[in-house]
Amino acid sequence: MKGTFTIGWTLAVAVGMSIGVADAADPGVAIAMEDQFRNRHDTTTMRGDVVVLVYAERTGAAASRQLGRKLHVRFHPTAENASPAESAKQPVIGLAGWPQGARVPDVRVMPVACLAEIPSPFHMLARSQFRSDSPHLPVWMDFGGVMKKSFGLVPGVPNVAVIDTEGRLYAVENGQFDDRRIEELAARIAGLRRQSLAGPRTALLPAVQPR
């Protein structure tokens, strides 16, 4: 990608991972912001799907971009060879044994650019640069430091926040992601998709020690 502002500023948090308690009474996560086209996005409208917010500041750009792409292709295999304009439209991979006629939860990998250091007079310029660098993929523009305030942010590495199908925060993870770690994350995401069939409930999720 060209330019100073790239879609690599996209990914979620602390070296390692934190997992907590998912409570059915939890009102859920509400993260809302505009993309480079000034279209508004809101996680509360994505209930029923697993939402993966991939974010980073500038120095985590390259690794974040690669991780976001790998996670998207992991759950949307036909995106591997699709054009940039068609990549986000590819169908999510099915789930073995899923009841016929039941909606299959999607996995929505959303890139978030953490741009809190950019003064407001330059926001328009930043959006313009993102539109040039990413004319097809919407990138959420976090000028207010929402991701850092909500989940924390570790500079220089990819950060990932995972929200379950009920809109509750499941995990926050950051650091370097090799193929094994990506598969481990993908397995947990797949588990959240399957769990959605049981409907809202309280679930105690196992703690994971920081790496």
Short mmCIF file of C-alpha atoms in Angstrom, two decimals:
data_model
loop_
_atom_site.label_atom_id
_atom_site.label_comp_id
_atom_site.label_asym_id
_atom_site.label_seq_id
_atom_site.Cartn_x
_atom_site.Cartn_y
_atom_site.Cartn_z
CA MET A 1 0.00 0.00 0.00
CA LYS A 2 1.18 3.51 -0.77
CA GLY A 3 1.05 6.65 1.26
CA THR A 4 1.56 7.66 4.85
CA PHE A 5 -1.81 6.42 6.05
CA THR A 6 -2.38 2.77 5.14
CA ILE A 7 -4.98 0.17 5.93
CA GLY A 8 -2.29 -1.56 7.95
CA TRP A 9 -3.24 0.70 10.87
CA THR A 10 -5.89 -1.86 11.54
CA LEU A 11 -5.63 -4.28 14.26
CA ALA A 12 -6.59 -5.14 18.59
CA VAL A 13 -4.14 -5.21 22.46
CA ALA A 14 -1.29 -6.38 25.47
CA VAL A 15 1.30 -9.00 24.71
CA GLY A 16 -0.70 -12.14 25.23
CA MET A 17 -4.41 -12.48 25.70
CA SER A 18 -7.11 -11.74 28.22
CA ILE A 19 -10.37 -13.64 28.44
CA GLY A 20 -13.10 -12.99 30.96
CA VAL A 21 -16.68 -13.92 31.80
CA ALA A 22 -19.37 -13.62 29.14
CA ASP A 23 -22.60 -12.78 30.96
CA ALA A 24 -26.00 -13.02 29.30
CA ALA A 25 -27.02 -9.88 31.22
CA ASP A 26 -24.09 -7.94 29.77
CA PRO A 27 -25.45 -5.21 27.46
CA GLY A 28 -22.49 -5.82 25.19
CA VAL A 29 -19.85 -3.80 23.41
CA ALA A 30 -20.87 -0.67 21.53
CA ILE A 31 -18.12 0.64 19.26
CA ALA A 32 -19.18 3.10 16.56
CA MET A 33 -17.20 5.26 14.13
CA GLU A 34 -17.04 6.35 10.50
CA ASP A 35 -14.91 4.90 7.73
CA GLN A 36 -12.91 6.79 5.12
CA PHE A 37 -16.10 7.31 3.08
CA ARG A 38 -17.89 8.89 6.08
CA ASN A 39 -20.16 5.85 6.37
CA ARG A 40 -21.02 5.03 9.99
CA HIS A 41 -20.41 1.57 11.44
CA ASP A 42 -21.62 0.23 14.78
CA THR A 43 -20.89 -3.13 16.39
CA THR A 44 -24.39 -3.23 17.88
CA THR A 45 -25.80 -3.71 14.36
CA MET A 46 -23.61 -6.81 13.88
CA ARG A 47 -25.23 -9.01 16.53
CA GLY A 48 -25.53 -12.57 15.29
CA ASP A 49 -22.02 -12.54 13.81
CA VAL A 50 -18.59 -12.77 15.42
CA VAL A 51 -16.89 -9.39 15.10
CA VAL A 52 -13.09 -9.21 15.02
CA LEU A 53 -11.76 -5.68 15.38
CA VAL A 54 -8.19 -5.62 14.11
CA TYR A 55 -6.37 -2.42 15.02
CA ALA A 56 -2.99 -0.76 15.52
CA GLU A 57 -1.29 2.58 15.36
CA ARG A 58 1.13 3.46 12.56
CA THR A 59 4.08 1.32 13.65
CA GLY A 60 1.96 -1.82 13.71
CA ALA A 61 0.68 -1.20 10.18
CA ALA A 62 2.37 -3.93 8.14
CA ALA A 63 1.79 -6.79 10.58
CA SER A 64 -1.79 -5.66 11.21
CA ARG A 65 -2.63 -5.62 7.53
CA GLN A 66 -1.27 -9.14 7.07
CA LEU A 67 -3.13 -10.51 10.07
CA GLY A 68 -6.45 -8.96 9.04
CA ARG A 69 -6.10 -10.43 5.57
CA LYS A 70 -5.24 -13.91 6.88
CA LEU A 71 -8.17 -13.96 9.30
CA HIS A 72 -10.61 -12.85 6.60
CA VAL A 73 -9.40 -15.51 4.17
CA ARG A 74 -9.41 -18.14 6.94
CA PHE A 75 -13.21 -17.80 7.21
CA HIS A 76 -13.90 -16.69 3.63
CA PRO A 77 -11.61 -18.96 1.55
CA THR A 78 -12.84 -17.73 -1.83
CA ALA A 79 -11.53 -14.26 -0.94
CA GLU A 80 -8.01 -15.60 -1.54
CA ASN A 81 -8.34 -15.17 -5.30
CA ALA A 82 -11.06 -12.53 -5.41
CA SER A 83 -10.44 -8.98 -6.59
CA PRO A 84 -10.17 -6.25 -3.92
CA ALA A 85 -13.65 -5.07 -4.88
CA GLU A 86 -15.13 -8.56 -4.38
CA SER A 87 -13.09 -9.84 -1.44
CA ALA A 88 -15.40 -8.55 1.30
CA LYS A 89 -18.44 -10.01 -0.50
CA GLN A 90 -17.27 -13.62 -0.35
CA PRO A 91 -19.41 -16.08 1.65
CA VAL A 92 -18.36 -17.32 5.07
CA ILE A 93 -17.28 -20.94 5.35
CA GLY A 94 -20.01 -23.28 6.59
CA LEU A 95 -20.14 -25.24 9.84
CA ALA A 96 -20.30 -29.03 9.75
CA GLY A 97 -23.55 -30.38 11.14
CA TRP A 98 -25.22 -26.97 11.23
CA PRO A 99 -29.03 -27.28 11.20
CA GLN A 100 -30.56 -26.86 7.77
CA GLY A 101 -32.26 -23.50 7.39
CA ALA A 102 -30.49 -21.93 10.37
CA ARG A 103 -28.49 -18.80 9.65
CA VAL A 104 -24.74 -19.43 9.72
CA PRO A 105 -22.91 -16.74 11.77
CA ASP A 106 -20.44 -14.72 9.74
CA VAL A 107 -17.00 -13.64 10.93
CA ARG A 108 -16.64 -9.94 10.29
CA VAL A 109 -13.02 -8.85 10.38
CA MET A 110 -13.10 -5.07 10.65
CA PRO A 111 -9.94 -2.97 10.18
CA VAL A 112 -9.65 0.02 12.50
CA ALA A 113 -7.08 2.77 11.94
CA CYS A 114 -5.95 4.31 15.25
CA LEU A 115 -5.32 7.95 14.36
CA ALA A 116 -5.63 9.81 17.65
CA GLU A 117 -2.36 11.67 17.00
CA ILE A 118 -3.75 13.39 13.89
CA PRO A 119 -5.08 16.92 14.62
CA SER A 120 -8.67 17.56 13.57
CA PRO A 121 -7.71 20.00 10.76
CA PHE A 122 -6.02 17.05 9.02
CA HIS A 123 -8.83 14.51 9.39
CA MET A 124 -10.15 15.27 5.92
CA LEU A 125 -6.70 14.72 4.45
CA ALA A 126 -6.38 11.40 6.28
CA ARG A 127 -9.74 10.21 4.94
CA SER A 128 -8.73 11.22 1.43
CA GLN A 129 -5.49 9.27 1.70
CA PHE A 130 -7.33 6.18 2.96
CA ARG A 131 -9.83 6.43 0.10
CA SER A 132 -6.90 6.43 -2.29
CA ASP A 133 -5.06 3.58 -0.58
CA SER A 134 -8.17 1.49 0.12
CA PRO A 135 -10.89 2.32 -2.43
CA HIS A 136 -12.88 -0.87 -1.77
CA LEU A 137 -12.28 -1.97 1.83
CA PRO A 138 -13.92 0.25 4.48
CA VAL A 139 -11.47 1.19 7.23
CA TRP A 140 -12.87 2.49 10.50
CA MET A 141 -11.21 5.81 11.37
CA ASP A 142 -10.48 6.09 15.09
CA PHE A 143 -9.56 9.75 15.56
CA GLY A 144 -10.80 9.79 19.16
CA GLY A 145 -8.73 6.98 20.64
CA VAL A 146 -11.84 4.83 21.15
CA MET A 147 -10.02 1.51 20.72
CA LYS A 148 -7.29 2.38 23.20
CA LYS A 149 -9.81 3.62 25.77
CA SER A 150 -12.06 0.60 25.32
CA PHE A 151 -9.57 -2.26 25.02
CA GLY A 152 -6.06 -0.87 25.42
CA LEU A 153 -3.48 -0.69 22.65
CA VAL A 154 0.09 -1.93 22.44
CA PRO A 155 2.14 -0.02 19.83
CA GLY A 156 4.17 -1.70 17.14
CA VAL A 157 2.17 -4.96 17.01
CA PRO A 158 -1.24 -6.14 15.87
CA ASN A 159 -4.09 -5.88 18.37
CA VAL A 160 -7.33 -7.87 18.14
CA ALA A 161 -10.64 -7.55 20.01
CA VAL A 162 -13.12 -10.39 19.53
CA ILE A 163 -16.84 -9.80 20.13
CA ASP A 164 -19.18 -12.79 20.30
CA THR A 165 -22.50 -13.20 18.51
CA GLU A 166 -24.36 -11.69 21.47
CA GLY A 167 -22.25 -8.53 21.24
CA ARG A 168 -20.17 -9.29 24.34
CA LEU A 169 -16.40 -8.88 24.51
CA TYR A 170 -14.84 -12.33 24.39
CA ALA A 171 -11.11 -11.61 24.23
CA VAL A 172 -8.43 -9.02 23.58
CA GLU A 173 -5.13 -10.21 22.15
CA ASN A 174 -1.97 -8.64 20.76
CA GLY A 175 1.59 -9.33 19.75
CA GLN A 176 3.18 -11.22 16.88
CA PHE A 177 0.93 -13.79 15.17
CA ASP A 178 2.60 -16.76 13.52
CA ASP A 179 0.57 -19.41 11.68
CA ARG A 180 0.06 -21.50 14.83
CA ARG A 181 -1.25 -18.56 16.83
CA ILE A 182 -3.57 -17.56 14.00
CA GLU A 183 -5.02 -21.08 13.93
CA GLU A 184 -5.51 -21.01 17.70
CA LEU A 185 -7.39 -17.72 17.40
CA ALA A 186 -9.41 -19.06 14.47
CA ALA A 187 -10.38 -22.13 16.53
CA ARG A 188 -11.72 -19.91 19.33
CA ILE A 189 -13.66 -17.83 16.82
CA ALA A 190 -15.13 -21.00 15.31
CA GLY A 191 -16.18 -22.04 18.81
CA LEU A 192 -18.06 -18.77 19.26
CA ARG A 193 -19.91 -19.39 16.00
CA ARG A 194 -21.03 -22.83 17.18
CA GLN A 195 -21.94 -21.56 20.63
CA SER A 196 -24.37 -19.09 19.08
CA LEU A 197 -26.77 -21.93 18.26
CA ALA A 198 -27.49 -22.37 21.97
CA GLY A 199 -28.60 -18.74 22.26
CA PRO A 200 -27.87 -16.23 25.06
CA ARG A 201 -26.39 -17.71 28.20
CA THR A 202 -23.80 -17.13 30.85
CA ALA A 203 -20.51 -18.84 30.07
CA LEU A 204 -17.33 -18.88 32.11
CA LEU A 205 -14.46 -18.74 29.64
CA PRO A 206 -11.05 -20.18 30.58
CA ALA A 207 -8.25 -17.79 31.41
CA VAL A 208 -5.25 -17.78 29.10
CA GLN A 209 -1.85 -16.88 30.45
CA PRO A 210 0.02 -14.05 28.67
CA ARG A 211 2.59 -15.20 26.18
#
